[in-house]
């Protein structure tokens, strides 16, 4: 955001150097990222003077060029200048750029440095300038012709009343909705000066006391169909206006902050935006059919051509300003239509001043990629209670600069007025958060300077009313931050001592475990991702009902209103990452993230740590050396999950199949009610709704639970056996419903300490040979005894018991 020093001085009596003001702005939380001395016309037109064309004849070697003699009033010989403009003539008063002058033409990115030189064999000692070449307009069709009574030799700087200004580039944070305009900044500076330097502490607000409708000859009816999207809509009609060039003072204000003047009507709306932080829109009354304004969302798919001549398709959630026929004229709070704005022949206008819901504006602005100044103000949260004041201010300026008369009463649709937020602030919390005890009287002075009314005051706390222009100041901590800004960050002393304590790392060290697992995953082709801890509530309202709305932790996010909750799970963070990568031709994905989730619980907000894994696409990378193929699947994810638990030394958990809204099929490892991890194939319905074009496999480790389990786990060391092991294989024909975990459980029970390892090495399915609903598992068993070499009869005895158990408990038959 750009802030002009000359502009600020309209509202503040200050005698500060640019450097002193820069220090104050940074000190009150408006960080100055850059400071520049500027001219209202770039370069200040140094070397450009008023000249008089004494002679004008045909160039001897070029039909379209004129050879002129120009007196520039310096007492010397007239300059010979070659000119290509079709409108140059003897006797004219013109703007002459002499040799050595640097100009900054509007239609060129490069500066123009003038030198004496020959053009088609004739000497040219300067240039007679057009609007474009001077940087005062875009007209390049001919030279600027001045009135005859302008004194010869008058510097262009003096003629155009060029101002020197200092402009600050402010790094405005999303929470500073009150500082999006010059008066907002002036009020902040005034408050700081009042508290710290005895200033009067008042920023002068332009008076609108003289506002008075001249008649009610052109009333416009306003209907707001959606008061949630548009809580306030005000407007007034002005007729008999003359659209023309703005006066120098208005042009200079806009030029100082990098805005190009257009005409007096449009310039006034831009001026009010940067003066008061209230976006306005002026409609040509000829386009307001039936003298009626309807504020509503038009059906999805409706075509609308905006001011930049681009035809856009509306989403059904774009708030539109429509005429009596309900034809769209403007995307409310974002961008005007191609036909409804002020034109050179406009005489009657309807002037709009509204307050729009930040969520609606953000959604539309981002959806159509229209990042306008007005949209940015509404997204941060405009002040609804300044809308009519700004409307009157603009109407009075339009009447003053464009003639005409105010031809209606002010229409103001404001069914549910926004009241100042009431916040209780404890004195003890002020001292604790700031780090210094501020006297109560000074706290009251700061609040008064900030226009925060103290509603009640007690021994331990006070209650303040927060002005509606500070839409982000809603909590005690926000008010304390406001107090600190004006008190002065630099006044909080830095401790002379640094105190520390001896920290004993817990065992096992959580960071070490995290790094161990992260290293393992990275070594197996996974990439670590870091998603936002924010999410969209619409996921959990419209797509995914496994998290109740009462569990969602809502936040006030003015920079992106769609991300309005703290994420309650890790699922959508990963799915968004998958979509993002797939849209950029990265389809083979292995991602992991250590992160936190947030839900409302019985004891307040429940914050939990998680490790999430996501797999999609091919399991193995393409390589001439490794010809393994195959997409990632449930079993490839299961192998990683099992290995993670093994690296943590965790075993002895139960397995339960899951099939819910998250997983098409999956597994849960748990110890009783204590869930360690859930994993499986993400529901195809969710993938389709997220526009994911492949299967996604997802694992969610409850990291806090794992850490507790690891702390209880004791590492046991076992000597390597000196004796041989024995292998036996069984081919079991079983029902499809039997799981491998059932086979393992029986083997552990029967074989006890003699069976060291169990492995499924083949699965065979053939309905003709095995029967309907049957499958064959080929399972290997490794037998061993650390104290002796096992004999065949000992191994056979256990194998026979296994066969009996499988036949009786699982209904298995043995393929021999």
Tab-separated table of C-alpha atoms in Angstrom, residues 214-495:
chain	number	residue	atom	x	y	z
A	214	UNK	CA	-31.226	19.531	-4.302
A	215	UNK	CA	-34.419	17.672	-5.224
A	216	UNK	CA	-35.875	14.179	-5.458
A	217	UNK	CA	-36.460	14.123	-9.208
A	218	UNK	CA	-34.517	10.911	-9.950
A	219	UNK	CA	-35.072	8.444	-7.112
A	220	UNK	CA	-33.729	4.915	-7.568
A	221	UNK	CA	-35.351	1.958	-5.845
A	222	UNK	CA	-32.905	-0.511	-4.214
A	223	UNK	CA	-33.720	-4.151	-3.408
A	224	UNK	CA	-31.138	-6.280	-1.575
A	225	UNK	CA	-32.124	-9.941	-1.862
A	226	UNK	CA	-29.183	-11.327	0.108
A	227	UNK	CA	-28.392	-9.260	3.186
A	228	UNK	CA	-25.789	-11.785	4.358
A	229	UNK	CA	-23.688	-11.126	1.252
A	230	UNK	CA	-24.486	-7.392	1.333
A	231	UNK	CA	-25.185	-6.215	4.915
A	232	UNK	CA	-25.399	-2.561	3.843
A	233	UNK	CA	-26.151	-0.853	0.540
A	234	UNK	CA	-26.424	2.918	0.141
A	235	UNK	CA	-26.734	5.121	-2.911
A	236	UNK	CA	-27.704	8.510	-4.280
A	237	UNK	CA	-28.481	9.986	-7.714
A	238	UNK	CA	-26.634	12.972	-9.204
A	239	UNK	CA	-27.816	14.521	-12.478
A	240	UNK	CA	-26.600	17.198	-14.878
A	241	UNK	CA	-22.909	16.347	-14.442
A	242	UNK	CA	-20.149	17.218	-16.871
A	243	UNK	CA	-17.485	14.534	-17.248
A	244	UNK	CA	-14.080	16.081	-17.819
A	245	UNK	CA	-10.524	16.341	-16.610
A	246	UNK	CA	-9.880	16.447	-12.869
A	247	UNK	CA	-8.332	19.527	-11.247
A	248	UNK	CA	-4.611	19.511	-10.479
A	249	UNK	CA	-4.997	18.801	-6.762
A	250	UNK	CA	-7.000	15.639	-7.431
A	251	UNK	CA	-4.739	14.472	-10.230
A	252	UNK	CA	-1.688	15.035	-8.028
A	253	UNK	CA	-3.137	13.008	-5.168
A	254	UNK	CA	-3.742	10.033	-7.436
A	255	UNK	CA	-0.473	10.367	-9.342
A	256	UNK	CA	1.503	10.432	-6.086
A	257	UNK	CA	0.392	6.868	-5.253
A	258	UNK	CA	0.775	5.558	-8.791
A	259	UNK	CA	-2.831	5.845	-10.020
A	260	UNK	CA	-3.543	7.201	-13.488
A	261	UNK	CA	-6.226	9.927	-13.585
A	262	UNK	CA	-9.124	9.041	-15.915
A	263	UNK	CA	-11.843	11.670	-15.516
A	264	UNK	CA	-13.279	13.710	-12.670
A	265	UNK	CA	-16.059	11.230	-11.784
A	266	UNK	CA	-13.909	8.081	-11.768
A	267	UNK	CA	-11.046	9.937	-10.092
A	268	UNK	CA	-13.334	10.961	-7.213
A	269	UNK	CA	-14.300	7.325	-6.530
A	270	UNK	CA	-10.613	6.336	-6.514
A	271	UNK	CA	-9.783	9.287	-4.272
A	272	UNK	CA	-12.456	8.298	-1.717
A	273	UNK	CA	-11.210	4.697	-1.734
A	274	UNK	CA	-7.704	5.798	-0.767
A	275	UNK	CA	-8.873	8.593	1.523
A	276	UNK	CA	-11.508	6.732	3.551
A	277	UNK	CA	-11.092	3.071	2.623
A	278	UNK	CA	-14.623	2.893	1.185
A	279	UNK	CA	-14.918	1.525	-2.363
A	280	UNK	CA	-17.554	3.289	-4.469
A	281	UNK	CA	-19.054	2.599	-7.868
A	282	UNK	CA	-20.651	5.140	-10.225
A	283	UNK	CA	-23.282	3.760	-12.622
A	284	UNK	CA	-24.381	5.576	-15.753
A	285	UNK	CA	-28.067	6.074	-14.928
A	286	UNK	CA	-28.991	5.214	-18.525
A	287	UNK	CA	-28.024	1.611	-17.766
A	288	UNK	CA	-30.091	1.447	-14.555
A	289	UNK	CA	-33.235	0.211	-16.305
A	290	UNK	CA	-36.429	1.116	-14.513
A	291	UNK	CA	-34.447	3.256	-12.066
A	292	UNK	CA	-34.098	0.139	-9.931
A	293	UNK	CA	-31.097	-1.617	-8.381
A	294	UNK	CA	-31.337	-5.290	-7.406
A	295	UNK	CA	-28.514	-6.891	-5.397
A	296	UNK	CA	-28.560	-10.651	-5.936
A	297	UNK	CA	-26.632	-13.660	-7.249
A	298	UNK	CA	-27.429	-14.591	-10.840
A	299	UNK	CA	-27.791	-18.254	-11.916
A	300	UNK	CA	-24.677	-20.364	-12.441
A	301	UNK	CA	-23.410	-20.165	-16.023
A	302	UNK	CA	-24.718	-16.637	-16.667
A	303	UNK	CA	-22.375	-14.756	-19.017
A	304	UNK	CA	-21.127	-11.322	-17.952
A	305	UNK	CA	-18.625	-9.063	-19.709
A	306	UNK	CA	-16.476	-7.020	-17.342
A	307	UNK	CA	-14.758	-3.679	-17.809
A	308	UNK	CA	-11.631	-5.360	-19.233
A	309	UNK	CA	-13.778	-6.707	-22.115
A	310	UNK	CA	-13.488	-10.307	-20.896
A	311	UNK	CA	-16.634	-12.439	-20.932
A	312	UNK	CA	-16.874	-14.356	-17.672
A	313	UNK	CA	-19.124	-17.191	-16.580
A	314	UNK	CA	-20.726	-16.574	-13.190
A	315	UNK	CA	-20.628	-19.296	-10.553
A	316	UNK	CA	-24.006	-18.746	-8.932
A	317	UNK	CA	-22.205	-17.433	-5.838
A	318	UNK	CA	-21.067	-14.133	-7.362
A	319	UNK	CA	-22.991	-11.190	-5.910
A	320	UNK	CA	-24.210	-8.992	-8.743
A	321	UNK	CA	-25.549	-5.446	-8.911
A	322	UNK	CA	-28.419	-5.644	-11.401
A	323	UNK	CA	-30.815	-3.178	-13.009
A	324	UNK	CA	-34.615	-3.327	-13.072
A	325	UNK	CA	-34.533	-6.092	-15.683
A	326	UNK	CA	-32.159	-8.008	-13.374
A	327	UNK	CA	-29.389	-7.754	-15.962
A	328	UNK	CA	-25.966	-7.693	-14.324
A	329	UNK	CA	-24.220	-4.310	-14.333
A	330	UNK	CA	-21.359	-4.971	-11.914
A	331	UNK	CA	-19.782	-7.796	-9.900
A	332	UNK	CA	-20.473	-6.347	-6.474
A	333	UNK	CA	-17.364	-5.147	-4.666
A	334	UNK	CA	-15.029	-6.599	-7.303
A	335	UNK	CA	-15.287	-5.245	-10.860
A	336	UNK	CA	-17.606	-3.194	-13.049
A	337	UNK	CA	-19.353	-4.203	-16.245
A	338	UNK	CA	-18.338	-2.973	-19.669
A	339	UNK	CA	-21.476	-0.917	-20.272
A	340	UNK	CA	-22.561	0.429	-16.889
A	341	UNK	CA	-19.652	2.709	-15.968
A	342	UNK	CA	-19.139	6.437	-16.493
A	343	UNK	CA	-18.510	7.502	-20.098
A	344	UNK	CA	-17.498	10.815	-21.645
A	345	UNK	CA	-21.146	11.642	-22.438
A	346	UNK	CA	-22.547	10.556	-19.060
A	347	UNK	CA	-24.625	13.247	-17.360
A	348	UNK	CA	-26.609	11.352	-14.719
A	349	UNK	CA	-25.178	8.744	-12.356
A	350	UNK	CA	-26.243	6.516	-9.494
A	351	UNK	CA	-23.465	6.436	-6.913
A	352	UNK	CA	-23.117	3.240	-4.846
A	353	UNK	CA	-21.499	2.912	-1.416
A	354	UNK	CA	-21.876	-0.555	0.094
A	355	UNK	CA	-20.474	-3.006	2.587
A	356	UNK	CA	-20.026	-6.562	1.295
A	357	UNK	CA	-19.320	-9.808	3.134
A	358	UNK	CA	-15.553	-10.526	2.939
A	359	UNK	CA	-16.168	-14.243	2.254
A	360	UNK	CA	-18.251	-13.517	-0.839
A	361	UNK	CA	-15.763	-10.995	-2.176
A	362	UNK	CA	-12.755	-13.246	-1.594
A	363	UNK	CA	-14.456	-16.196	-3.290
A	364	UNK	CA	-15.424	-14.163	-6.354
A	365	UNK	CA	-12.150	-12.247	-6.566
A	366	UNK	CA	-10.059	-15.421	-6.428
A	367	UNK	CA	-12.412	-17.424	-8.614
A	368	UNK	CA	-12.307	-14.899	-11.472
A	369	UNK	CA	-8.707	-13.773	-10.783
A	370	UNK	CA	-9.830	-10.167	-10.309
A	371	UNK	CA	-7.539	-8.748	-7.621
A	372	UNK	CA	-8.832	-5.171	-7.602
A	373	UNK	CA	-8.129	-2.509	-4.954
A	374	UNK	CA	-11.795	-2.532	-3.952
A	375	UNK	CA	-11.825	-6.311	-3.517
A	376	UNK	CA	-8.717	-6.191	-1.323
A	377	UNK	CA	-10.372	-3.637	0.972
A	378	UNK	CA	-13.599	-5.626	1.271
A	379	UNK	CA	-11.643	-8.850	1.924
A	380	UNK	CA	-9.877	-7.276	4.911
A	381	UNK	CA	-13.217	-6.014	6.201
A	382	UNK	CA	-14.446	-2.528	5.310
A	383	UNK	CA	-16.176	-0.332	7.905
A	384	UNK	CA	-19.938	-0.657	7.333
A	385	UNK	CA	-20.626	2.459	9.358
A	386	UNK	CA	-18.664	4.778	7.079
A	387	UNK	CA	-20.617	3.918	3.908
A	388	UNK	CA	-23.071	6.848	4.012
A	389	UNK	CA	-20.412	9.333	5.144
A	390	UNK	CA	-18.205	8.341	2.193
A	391	UNK	CA	-21.214	8.544	-0.131
A	392	UNK	CA	-21.977	12.115	0.950
A	393	UNK	CA	-18.310	13.114	0.691
A	394	UNK	CA	-18.102	11.783	-2.881
A	395	UNK	CA	-21.441	13.300	-3.933
A	396	UNK	CA	-20.373	16.734	-2.716
A	397	UNK	CA	-17.069	16.462	-4.637
A	398	UNK	CA	-18.892	15.379	-7.800
A	399	UNK	CA	-21.247	18.295	-7.539
A	400	UNK	CA	-18.319	20.648	-6.950
A	401	UNK	CA	-16.112	19.342	-9.786
A	402	UNK	CA	-18.763	18.260	-12.288
A	403	UNK	CA	-21.631	20.629	-11.689
A	404	UNK	CA	-25.076	19.112	-11.612
A	405	UNK	CA	-27.341	18.529	-8.629
A	406	UNK	CA	-28.056	15.810	-6.107
A	407	UNK	CA	-31.324	14.439	-7.429
A	408	UNK	CA	-32.486	11.996	-4.764
A	409	UNK	CA	-32.499	11.267	-1.075
A	410	UNK	CA	-29.841	8.865	0.168
A	411	UNK	CA	-31.036	5.262	-0.059
A	412	UNK	CA	-29.650	3.219	2.838
A	413	UNK	CA	-30.512	-0.487	3.187
A	414	UNK	CA	-29.006	-1.533	6.533
A	415	UNK	CA	-31.350	-4.023	8.242
A	416	UNK	CA	-28.932	-5.262	10.922
A	417	UNK	CA	-26.534	-2.456	11.911
A	418	UNK	CA	-23.071	-3.591	12.982
A	419	UNK	CA	-22.282	-2.449	16.508
A	420	UNK	CA	-18.847	-1.964	18.078
A	421	UNK	CA	-17.478	-5.185	19.569
A	422	UNK	CA	-17.294	-5.189	23.358
A	423	UNK	CA	-14.098	-6.773	24.706
A	424	UNK	CA	-13.084	-7.278	28.314
A	425	UNK	CA	-9.377	-6.689	28.995
A	426	UNK	CA	-7.644	-7.650	32.227
A	427	UNK	CA	-4.928	-5.303	33.457
A	428	UNK	CA	-2.815	-8.254	34.544
A	429	UNK	CA	-2.940	-9.672	31.035
A	430	UNK	CA	-1.825	-6.328	29.570
A	431	UNK	CA	1.270	-6.343	31.790
A	432	UNK	CA	1.987	-10.025	31.156
A	433	UNK	CA	1.692	-9.950	27.363
A	434	UNK	CA	3.544	-6.655	26.882
A	435	UNK	CA	6.217	-7.474	29.443
A	436	UNK	CA	6.023	-4.190	31.347
A	437	UNK	CA	3.536	-2.636	33.758
A	438	UNK	CA	1.814	0.289	32.012
A	439	UNK	CA	0.049	2.720	34.372
A	440	UNK	CA	-3.727	2.463	34.148
A	441	UNK	CA	-4.060	6.123	33.326
A	442	UNK	CA	-1.776	5.671	30.328
A	443	UNK	CA	-3.770	2.636	29.208
A	444	UNK	CA	-6.931	4.785	29.278
A	445	UNK	CA	-5.163	7.572	27.335
A	446	UNK	CA	-4.085	5.125	24.646
A	447	UNK	CA	-7.582	3.682	24.321
A	448	UNK	CA	-9.051	7.181	24.087
A	449	UNK	CA	-6.535	8.123	21.377
A	450	UNK	CA	-7.566	4.974	19.466
A	451	UNK	CA	-11.221	5.989	19.759
A	452	UNK	CA	-11.950	2.894	21.874
A	453	UNK	CA	-14.578	3.866	24.412
A	454	UNK	CA	-14.143	2.467	27.931
A	455	UNK	CA	-17.573	1.117	28.803
A	456	UNK	CA	-16.725	-0.049	32.319
A	457	UNK	CA	-13.669	-0.083	34.540
A	458	UNK	CA	-12.927	-2.210	37.586
A	459	UNK	CA	-10.026	-3.128	39.817
A	460	UNK	CA	-8.838	-6.001	37.632
A	461	UNK	CA	-10.354	-5.370	34.200
A	462	UNK	CA	-12.040	-2.929	31.893
A	463	UNK	CA	-14.448	-3.345	28.969
A	464	UNK	CA	-13.918	-1.391	25.755
A	465	UNK	CA	-16.000	-0.796	22.624
A	466	UNK	CA	-13.896	-1.438	19.504
A	467	UNK	CA	-14.663	0.845	16.506
A	468	UNK	CA	-16.162	-0.986	13.554
A	469	UNK	CA	-13.273	-0.007	11.289
A	470	UNK	CA	-11.081	-2.463	13.257
A	471	UNK	CA	-12.853	-5.617	12.085
A	472	UNK	CA	-10.046	-7.905	13.223
A	473	UNK	CA	-9.892	-6.604	16.812
A	474	UNK	CA	-12.249	-9.046	18.507
A	475	UNK	CA	-10.270	-10.586	21.394
A	476	UNK	CA	-8.472	-9.410	24.494
A	477	UNK	CA	-5.088	-10.115	22.885
A	478	UNK	CA	-6.057	-7.956	19.879
A	479	UNK	CA	-6.844	-4.960	22.118
A	480	UNK	CA	-3.571	-5.438	24.004
A	481	UNK	CA	-1.714	-5.425	20.688
A	482	UNK	CA	-3.387	-2.109	19.822
A	483	UNK	CA	-2.290	-0.684	23.186
A	484	UNK	CA	1.284	-1.851	22.604
A	485	UNK	CA	1.438	-0.338	19.101
A	486	UNK	CA	0.629	3.127	20.398
A	487	UNK	CA	2.607	2.764	23.622
A	488	UNK	CA	5.659	1.969	21.485
A	489	UNK	CA	7.495	-1.285	20.928
A	490	UNK	CA	10.811	0.434	21.587
A	491	UNK	CA	9.694	1.494	25.061
A	492	UNK	CA	9.506	-2.111	26.230
A	493	UNK	CA	12.935	-2.696	27.821
A	494	UNK	CA	15.163	-5.544	26.737
A	495	UNK	CA	16.195	-7.629	29.791
